[in-house]
């Protein structure tokens, strides 16, 4: 399957309106594969004193509606398709820089793309108002690092490093196009 812009937008639109099966009793289980972005602590956190939180907003046991805030250890949650086609997608959820939406703009979208054969990496990034030395660039720093990791480890996972896409939602949009485009403005390490 060729994943062009129109197909990607169509899949994202479908993911925005999930259809739940009548017989479904529980929300889908979370993927267990997680990749930490940084070896050790995230950069610039010497004066950061926050406690990570993931909050569930849904009262319906058949689906999750979570958001994460105060992230101190940025991660990518990996969803691998049953029949991978070599393409991969870095998803950067939004949340108005107050939080990052875990399900609606992250895992739910990733499940739709994974069903089409795309290996998905859902980024949980640091927020700009949490005291990081990078300030408003902390999410971009994490997005760049995530993209580098996906590309550098692509061959080891049977993925094509030339077929990596980035999709951001809301606040994630600021980081998503900037990650590959602003490679001249690179953040260490």
Coordinates of N, CA and C in Angstrom, one line a residue:
X1 N 0.8 -1.2 0.0 CA 0.0 0.0 0.0 C 0.9 1.2 0.0
X2 N 0.6 2.1 -0.9 CA 1.4 3.4 -1.0 C 0.7 4.4 0.0
X3 N 1.4 4.9 0.9 CA 0.9 5.9 1.9 C 1.2 7.3 1.5
X4 N 0.3 7.9 0.7 CA 0.5 9.3 0.3 C -0.3 10.2 1.2
X5 N -0.2 11.5 1.0 CA -0.8 12.4 1.9 C -2.3 12.2 2.0
X6 N -3.0 12.0 0.9 CA -4.4 11.8 1.0 C -4.8 10.6 1.8
X7 N -4.1 9.5 1.6 CA -4.3 8.3 2.4 C -4.1 8.5 3.8
X8 N -3.0 9.2 4.2 CA -2.7 9.4 5.6 C -3.7 10.3 6.2
X9 N -4.2 11.3 5.5 CA -5.3 12.2 6.1 C -6.6 11.4 6.2
X10 N -6.9 10.6 5.3 CA -8.1 9.8 5.3 C -8.0 8.8 6.5
X11 N -6.9 8.2 6.7 CA -6.8 7.3 7.9 C -6.9 8.0 9.2
X12 N -6.3 9.2 9.2 CA -6.4 10.0 10.5 C -7.8 10.5 10.7
X13 N -8.6 10.8 9.7 CA -10.0 11.1 9.8 C -10.8 10.0 10.4
X14 N -10.5 8.8 9.8 CA -11.2 7.6 10.3 C -10.9 7.4 11.8
X15 N -9.6 7.6 12.2 CA -9.2 7.3 13.5 C -9.9 8.3 14.5
X16 N -10.2 9.5 14.0 CA -10.8 10.5 14.8 C -12.2 10.1 15.3
X17 N -12.9 9.2 14.5 CA -14.2 8.8 14.9 C -14.2 7.3 15.1
X18 N -13.7 6.8 16.2 CA -13.6 5.3 16.4 C -15.0 4.7 16.5
X19 N -15.1 3.5 15.9 CA -16.3 2.8 16.0 C -16.1 1.6 16.9
X20 N -16.9 1.5 18.0 CA -16.7 0.5 19.0 C -17.6 -0.7 18.7
X21 N -17.1 -1.9 18.7 CA -17.9 -3.1 18.5 C -18.9 -3.2 19.7
X22 N -20.1 -3.7 19.4 CA -21.1 -3.8 20.5 C -20.7 -4.8 21.5
X23 N -20.0 -5.9 21.1 CA -19.5 -6.9 22.0 C -18.3 -6.5 22.8
X24 N -17.7 -5.4 22.5 CA -16.4 -5.0 23.2 C -16.7 -4.7 24.7
X25 N -16.0 -5.4 25.6 CA -16.2 -5.2 27.0 C -15.2 -4.3 27.7
X26 N -14.0 -4.3 27.0 CA -12.9 -3.5 27.6 C -12.1 -2.7 26.6
X27 N -11.5 -1.7 27.0 CA -10.6 -0.9 26.1 C -9.5 -1.8 25.6
X28 N -8.9 -1.5 24.4 CA -7.8 -2.3 23.9 C -6.6 -2.2 24.9
X29 N -5.9 -3.2 25.0 CA -4.7 -3.2 25.9 C -3.6 -2.3 25.3
X30 N -2.9 -1.7 26.2 CA -1.8 -0.8 25.7 C -0.6 -1.6 25.2
X31 N 0.0 -1.2 24.1 CA 1.2 -1.8 23.7 C 2.3 -1.9 24.8
X32 N 3.1 -2.9 24.8 CA 4.1 -3.1 25.8 C 5.5 -2.6 25.4
X33 N 5.7 -2.4 24.1 CA 7.0 -2.0 23.7 C 7.2 -0.5 23.8
X34 N 8.1 -0.1 24.6 CA 8.4 1.4 24.8 C 9.9 1.6 24.6
X35 N 10.2 2.7 23.9 CA 11.6 3.1 23.7 C 11.8 4.5 24.4
X36 N 12.7 4.5 25.3 CA 13.1 5.7 26.0 C 13.9 6.6 25.0
X37 N 13.6 7.9 25.0 CA 14.4 8.8 24.1 C 15.8 9.1 24.5
X38 N 16.0 9.2 25.8 CA 17.3 9.7 26.2 C 17.9 8.6 27.1
X39 N 19.2 8.4 27.0 CA 20.0 7.5 27.9 C 20.1 8.3 29.2
X40 N 19.6 7.8 30.3 CA 19.6 8.5 31.5 C 18.5 9.6 31.5
X41 N 18.8 10.7 32.2 CA 17.7 11.7 32.3 C 17.7 12.6 31.0
X42 N 16.5 13.1 30.8 CA 16.3 14.1 29.7 C 17.2 15.3 29.9
X43 N 17.7 15.9 28.8 CA 18.6 17.0 29.0 C 17.9 18.3 29.5
X44 N 18.6 19.0 30.3 CA 18.1 20.3 30.8 C 17.1 20.2 31.9
X45 N 17.1 19.1 32.7 CA 16.1 18.9 33.7 C 16.7 19.0 35.1
X46 N 17.8 19.7 35.2 CA 18.5 19.8 36.6 C 17.6 20.5 37.6
X47 N 16.7 21.4 37.1 CA 15.9 22.2 38.1 C 14.4 21.9 37.9
X48 N 14.1 20.8 37.3 CA 12.7 20.4 37.0 C 12.3 19.5 38.2
X49 N 11.2 20.0 38.9 CA 10.7 19.2 40.0 C 9.2 19.0 39.8
X50 N 8.9 18.0 38.9 CA 7.5 17.7 38.6 C 7.3 16.2 38.8
X51 N 6.1 15.7 39.0 CA 5.8 14.3 39.1 C 4.9 13.9 37.9
X52 N 5.4 13.0 37.1 CA 4.6 12.6 35.9 C 3.2 12.1 36.3
X53 N 2.2 12.5 35.4 CA 0.8 12.1 35.6 C 0.2 11.6 34.3
X54 N -0.6 10.6 34.4 CA -1.5 10.1 33.3 C -2.9 10.1 33.8
X55 N -3.8 10.9 33.3 CA -5.1 11.0 33.8 C -6.1 10.4 32.8
X56 N -7.0 9.6 33.3 CA -8.1 8.9 32.5 C -9.3 9.8 32.6
X57 N -9.8 10.3 31.5 CA -11.1 11.1 31.5 C -12.3 10.3 31.2
X58 N -12.2 9.1 30.6 CA -13.3 8.3 30.2 C -13.9 7.5 31.4
X59 N -15.2 7.5 31.5 CA -15.9 6.6 32.5 C -16.4 5.4 31.9
X60 N -16.2 5.2 30.6 CA -16.7 4.1 29.8 C -15.5 3.1 29.8
X61 N -15.8 1.8 30.3 CA -14.7 0.8 30.3 C -14.3 0.3 28.9
X62 N -15.1 0.7 27.8 CA -14.8 0.1 26.5 C -13.7 1.0 25.8
X63 N -13.4 2.2 26.3 CA -12.4 2.9 25.6 C -11.7 3.9 26.6
X64 N -10.4 4.2 26.3 CA -9.6 5.1 27.1 C -9.7 6.5 26.5
X65 N -9.5 7.5 27.4 CA -9.4 8.9 26.9 C -8.4 9.5 27.9
X66 N -7.1 9.2 27.8 CA -6.1 9.7 28.7 C -5.3 10.8 28.2
X67 N -4.7 11.6 29.1 CA -3.7 12.6 28.8 C -2.6 12.5 29.8
X68 N -1.4 12.8 29.3 CA -0.2 12.8 30.1 C 0.3 14.2 30.3
X69 N 0.8 14.5 31.5 CA 1.4 15.8 31.7 C 2.6 15.6 32.7
X70 N 3.4 16.6 32.8 CA 4.6 16.6 33.7 C 5.5 15.4 33.3
X71 N 5.7 15.2 32.0 CA 6.5 14.1 31.5 C 8.0 14.4 31.8
X72 N 8.7 13.5 32.5 CA 10.1 13.7 32.8 C 11.0 12.7 32.0
X73 N 10.4 11.6 31.5 CA 11.1 10.6 30.8 C 10.4 10.4 29.5
X74 N 10.7 11.2 28.4 CA 10.1 11.1 27.2 C 10.2 9.7 26.6
X75 N 9.1 9.2 26.0 CA 9.1 7.8 25.4 C 8.4 7.8 24.1
X76 N 8.7 6.7 23.4 CA 7.9 6.3 22.2 C 7.2 5.0 22.5
X77 N 5.9 4.9 22.4 CA 5.2 3.6 22.5 C 5.1 3.1 21.1
X78 N 5.5 1.8 20.9 CA 5.6 1.2 19.5 C 4.4 0.3 19.3
X79 N 3.7 0.5 18.2 CA 2.7 -0.4 17.7 C 3.1 -1.1 16.4
X80 N 3.3 -2.4 16.4 CA 3.8 -3.1 15.3 C 2.6 -3.8 14.6
X81 N 2.5 -3.6 13.3 CA 1.4 -4.3 12.5 C 1.6 -5.8 12.4
X82 N 0.5 -6.5 12.2 CA 0.6 -7.9 11.9 C 1.4 -8.2 10.6
X83 N 1.2 -7.4 9.6 CA 1.9 -7.5 8.3 C 2.5 -6.2 8.0
X84 N 3.7 -6.0 8.4 CA 4.4 -4.7 8.2 C 4.7 -4.5 6.7
X85 N 4.6 -3.3 6.2 CA 4.9 -2.9 4.8 C 6.2 -2.2 4.7
X86 N 7.0 -2.0 5.8 CA 8.3 -1.3 5.8 C 8.2 0.2 6.1
X87 N 6.9 0.7 6.1 CA 6.8 2.2 6.4 C 6.6 2.3 7.9
X88 N 7.0 3.5 8.4 CA 6.8 3.8 9.8 C 6.3 5.3 9.9
X89 N 5.7 5.5 11.1 CA 5.1 6.8 11.3 C 5.3 7.2 12.8
X90 N 5.9 8.4 13.0 CA 6.1 9.0 14.3 C 4.9 9.9 14.5
X91 N 4.0 9.5 15.5 CA 2.8 10.3 15.8 C 3.2 11.2 17.0
X92 N 2.9 12.5 16.9 CA 3.1 13.4 18.0 C 1.8 14.1 18.4
X93 N 1.1 13.5 19.4 CA -0.2 14.0 19.9 C -0.1 15.5 20.3
X94 N -1.3 16.1 20.3 CA -1.4 17.5 20.8 C -1.9 17.5 22.2
X95 N -2.3 18.7 22.7 CA -2.8 18.9 24.0 C -2.6 20.4 24.5
X96 N -2.4 21.3 23.5 CA -2.3 22.7 23.8 C -1.1 23.0 24.7
X97 N -0.1 22.1 24.7 CA 1.1 22.3 25.6 C 0.7 22.3 27.1
X98 N -0.5 21.9 27.4 CA -0.8 21.6 28.8 C -0.7 20.2 29.2
X99 N -0.9 19.3 28.2 CA -0.7 17.9 28.3 C -0.5 17.3 26.9
X100 N -0.3 16.0 26.8 CA -0.3 15.3 25.6 C -1.4 14.2 25.6
X101 N -2.2 14.2 24.6 CA -3.3 13.3 24.5 C -2.8 11.9 24.2
X102 N -3.0 11.0 25.0 CA -2.4 9.6 24.9 C -3.2 8.8 23.8
X103 N -4.5 8.8 23.9 CA -5.3 7.9 23.1 C -5.9 8.5 21.8
X104 N -6.7 9.5 21.9 CA -7.4 10.0 20.7 C -6.4 10.4 19.6
X105 N -5.4 11.1 20.0 CA -4.4 11.6 19.0 C -3.1 10.8 18.9
X106 N -3.1 9.7 19.7 CA -1.9 8.9 19.8 C -2.2 7.4 19.4
X107 N -2.5 6.6 20.5 CA -2.7 5.2 20.3 C -3.8 4.8 19.4
X108 N -4.9 5.6 19.4 CA -6.1 5.2 18.6 C -5.7 5.4 17.1
X109 N -5.1 6.5 16.8 CA -4.6 6.8 15.4 C -3.6 5.7 15.0
X110 N -2.7 5.4 15.9 CA -1.6 4.4 15.6 C -2.3 3.0 15.3
X111 N -3.3 2.7 15.9 CA -4.0 1.4 15.6 C -4.5 1.3 14.2
X112 N -5.0 2.5 13.8 CA -5.6 2.5 12.4 C -4.4 2.4 11.4
X113 N -3.4 3.1 11.6 CA -2.2 3.0 10.7 C -1.6 1.6 10.7
X114 N -1.5 1.0 11.9 CA -0.9 -0.3 12.1 C -1.7 -1.3 11.3
X115 N -3.1 -1.1 11.3 CA -3.9 -2.1 10.6 C -3.6 -2.0 9.0
X116 N -3.1 -0.9 8.6 CA -2.7 -0.7 7.2 C -1.2 -1.1 6.9
X117 N -0.6 -1.7 7.9 CA 0.8 -2.2 7.7 C 1.9 -1.2 8.2
X118 N 1.5 -0.1 8.7 CA 2.5 0.9 9.1 C 2.9 0.7 10.6
X119 N 4.2 0.6 10.8 CA 4.8 0.6 12.2 C 4.7 2.0 12.8
X120 N 4.1 2.1 14.0 CA 3.8 3.4 14.6 C 4.6 3.6 15.9
X121 N 5.1 4.8 16.0 CA 5.8 5.2 17.2 C 5.1 6.5 17.8
X122 N 4.4 6.3 18.9 CA 3.7 7.4 19.5 C 4.5 8.1 20.6
X123 N 4.8 9.4 20.4 CA 5.7 10.1 21.2 C 5.0 10.7 22.4
X124 N 5.6 10.5 23.6 CA 5.1 11.2 24.8 C 6.3 12.2 25.2
X125 N 6.1 13.4 25.0 CA 7.1 14.4 25.0 C 7.0 15.3 26.3
X126 N 8.2 16.0 26.5 CA 8.2 17.0 27.6 C 7.4 18.3 27.2
X127 N 6.8 18.9 28.2 CA 6.1 20.1 27.9 C 6.9 21.4 28.2
X128 N 6.6 22.5 27.4 CA 7.5 23.7 27.5 C 7.3 24.4 28.9
X129 N 6.2 24.3 29.5 CA 6.0 25.1 30.8 C 6.5 24.3 32.0
X130 N 7.2 23.2 31.9 CA 7.6 22.4 33.1 C 9.0 22.7 33.6
X131 N 9.6 23.8 33.1 CA 10.9 24.2 33.7 C 12.1 23.6 33.0
X132 N 12.0 23.0 31.8 CA 13.1 22.5 31.1 C 14.0 23.6 30.6
X133 N 15.3 23.4 30.6 CA 16.3 24.4 30.1 C 16.0 24.8 28.7
X134 N 15.5 23.9 27.9 CA 15.1 24.2 26.5 C 13.8 25.0 26.4
X135 N 13.1 25.2 27.5 CA 11.9 26.0 27.5 C 10.9 25.5 26.4
X136 N 10.5 26.5 25.5 CA 9.5 26.1 24.5 C 10.0 25.1 23.5
X137 N 11.3 24.9 23.4 CA 11.8 24.0 22.4 C 12.0 22.6 23.0
X138 N 11.6 22.3 24.2 CA 11.7 20.9 24.8 C 10.9 19.9 23.9
X139 N 9.7 20.2 23.5 CA 9.0 19.2 22.6 C 9.7 19.0 21.3
X140 N 10.2 20.1 20.7 CA 10.9 19.9 19.4 C 12.2 19.1 19.7
X141 N 12.9 19.3 20.8 CA 14.1 18.5 21.1 C 13.7 17.0 21.2
X142 N 12.6 16.7 21.8 CA 12.2 15.3 21.9 C 11.8 14.8 20.5
X143 N 11.1 15.6 19.7 CA 10.6 15.1 18.4 C 11.8 14.8 17.5
X144 N 12.8 15.7 17.5 CA 14.0 15.5 16.7 C 14.7 14.2 17.2
X145 N 14.9 14.0 18.5 CA 15.5 12.8 19.0 C 14.7 11.6 18.6
X146 N 13.4 11.6 18.7 CA 12.6 10.5 18.4 C 12.7 10.1 16.9
X147 N 12.7 11.1 16.0 CA 12.9 10.9 14.6 C 14.2 10.3 14.3
X148 N 15.3 10.8 14.9 CA 16.6 10.2 14.8 C 16.7 8.7 15.2
X149 N 16.0 8.4 16.3 CA 16.0 7.0 16.8 C 15.2 6.1 15.8
X150 N 14.1 6.6 15.3 CA 13.3 5.7 14.4 C 14.1 5.5 13.2
X151 N 14.8 6.5 12.6 CA 15.6 6.3 11.4 C 16.8 5.4 11.6
X152 N 17.5 5.7 12.7 CA 18.7 5.0 13.0 C 18.5 3.5 13.3
X153 N 17.3 3.2 13.8 CA 17.0 1.8 14.2 C 16.1 1.1 13.2
X154 N 15.8 1.8 12.1 CA 14.8 1.2 11.1 C 15.2 -0.1 10.6
X155 N 16.4 -0.2 10.1 CA 16.9 -1.5 9.5 C 16.8 -2.7 10.5
X156 N 17.2 -2.4 11.7 CA 17.1 -3.5 12.7 C 15.7 -4.0 13.0
X157 N 14.7 -3.2 12.6 CA 13.3 -3.5 12.9 C 12.6 -3.9 11.5
X158 N 13.4 -4.0 10.5 CA 12.8 -4.3 9.2 C 12.0 -3.2 8.5
X159 N 12.4 -1.9 8.9 CA 11.7 -0.8 8.3 C 12.7 0.0 7.4
X160 N 12.1 0.7 6.5 CA 12.8 1.5 5.5 C 13.0 2.9 6.0
X161 N 14.3 3.3 6.3 CA 14.5 4.6 6.8 C 14.1 5.8 5.9
X162 N 13.9 5.5 4.6 CA 13.4 6.5 3.7 C 11.9 6.6 3.7
X163 N 11.2 5.7 4.4 CA 9.7 5.7 4.5 C 9.3 6.0 5.9
X164 N 9.8 7.0 6.5 CA 9.4 7.5 7.8 C 8.6 8.7 7.7
X165 N 7.4 8.8 8.2 CA 6.6 10.0 8.1 C 6.4 10.5 9.6
X166 N 6.0 11.7 9.7 CA 5.8 12.4 11.0 C 4.4 13.0 10.9
X167 N 3.5 12.7 11.9 CA 2.2 13.3 11.9 C 1.9 13.9 13.3
X168 N 1.7 15.2 13.3 CA 1.4 15.9 14.6 C 0.0 16.4 14.6
X169 N -0.6 16.4 15.8 CA -1.9 16.9 16.0 C -1.9 18.1 17.0
X170 N -2.6 19.2 16.7 CA -2.7 20.3 17.6 C -1.3 20.8 18.0
X171 N -0.9 20.8 19.3 CA 0.4 21.3 19.7 C 1.5 20.4 19.1
X172 N 1.2 19.2 18.8 CA 2.2 18.3 18.2 C 2.6 18.7 16.8
X173 N 1.7 19.6 16.2 CA 2.0 20.0 14.8 C 3.2 21.0 14.8
X174 N 3.4 21.7 15.9 CA 4.6 22.6 15.9 C 5.9 21.8 15.9
X175 N 5.9 20.7 16.6 CA 7.1 19.9 16.6 C 7.2 19.0 15.4
X176 N 6.1 18.5 14.9 CA 6.2 17.5 13.8 C 6.8 18.0 12.6
X177 N 6.4 19.1 12.0 CA 7.1 19.5 10.7 C 8.5 20.0 11.0
X178 N 8.6 20.6 12.2 CA 9.9 21.2 12.5 C 11.0 20.2 12.7
X179 N 10.6 19.0 13.2 CA 11.7 18.0 13.4 C 12.5 17.7 12.2
X180 N 11.9 17.3 11.1 CA 12.8 17.0 9.9 C 13.2 18.3 9.2
X181 N 12.4 19.3 9.2 CA 12.7 20.5 8.4 C 13.8 21.4 9.1
X182 N 13.8 21.5 10.4 CA 14.7 22.3 11.1 C 16.0 21.5 11.5
X183 N 16.4 20.6 10.7 CA 17.5 19.7 11.1 C 18.8 20.6 11.3
X184 N 18.9 21.8 10.6 CA 20.0 22.6 10.8 C 20.0 23.2 12.3
X185 N 18.8 23.3 12.8 CA 18.7 23.8 14.2 C 18.5 22.6 15.1
X186 N 19.6 21.9 15.3 CA 19.6 20.6 16.0 C 19.8 20.9 17.5
X187 N 19.2 20.0 18.3 CA 19.4 20.1 19.7 C 20.2 18.9 20.2
X188 N 21.2 19.2 21.1 CA 22.0 18.1 21.6 C 21.2 17.2 22.5
X189 N 21.6 16.0 22.8 CA 22.8 15.4 22.2 C 22.4 14.8 20.9

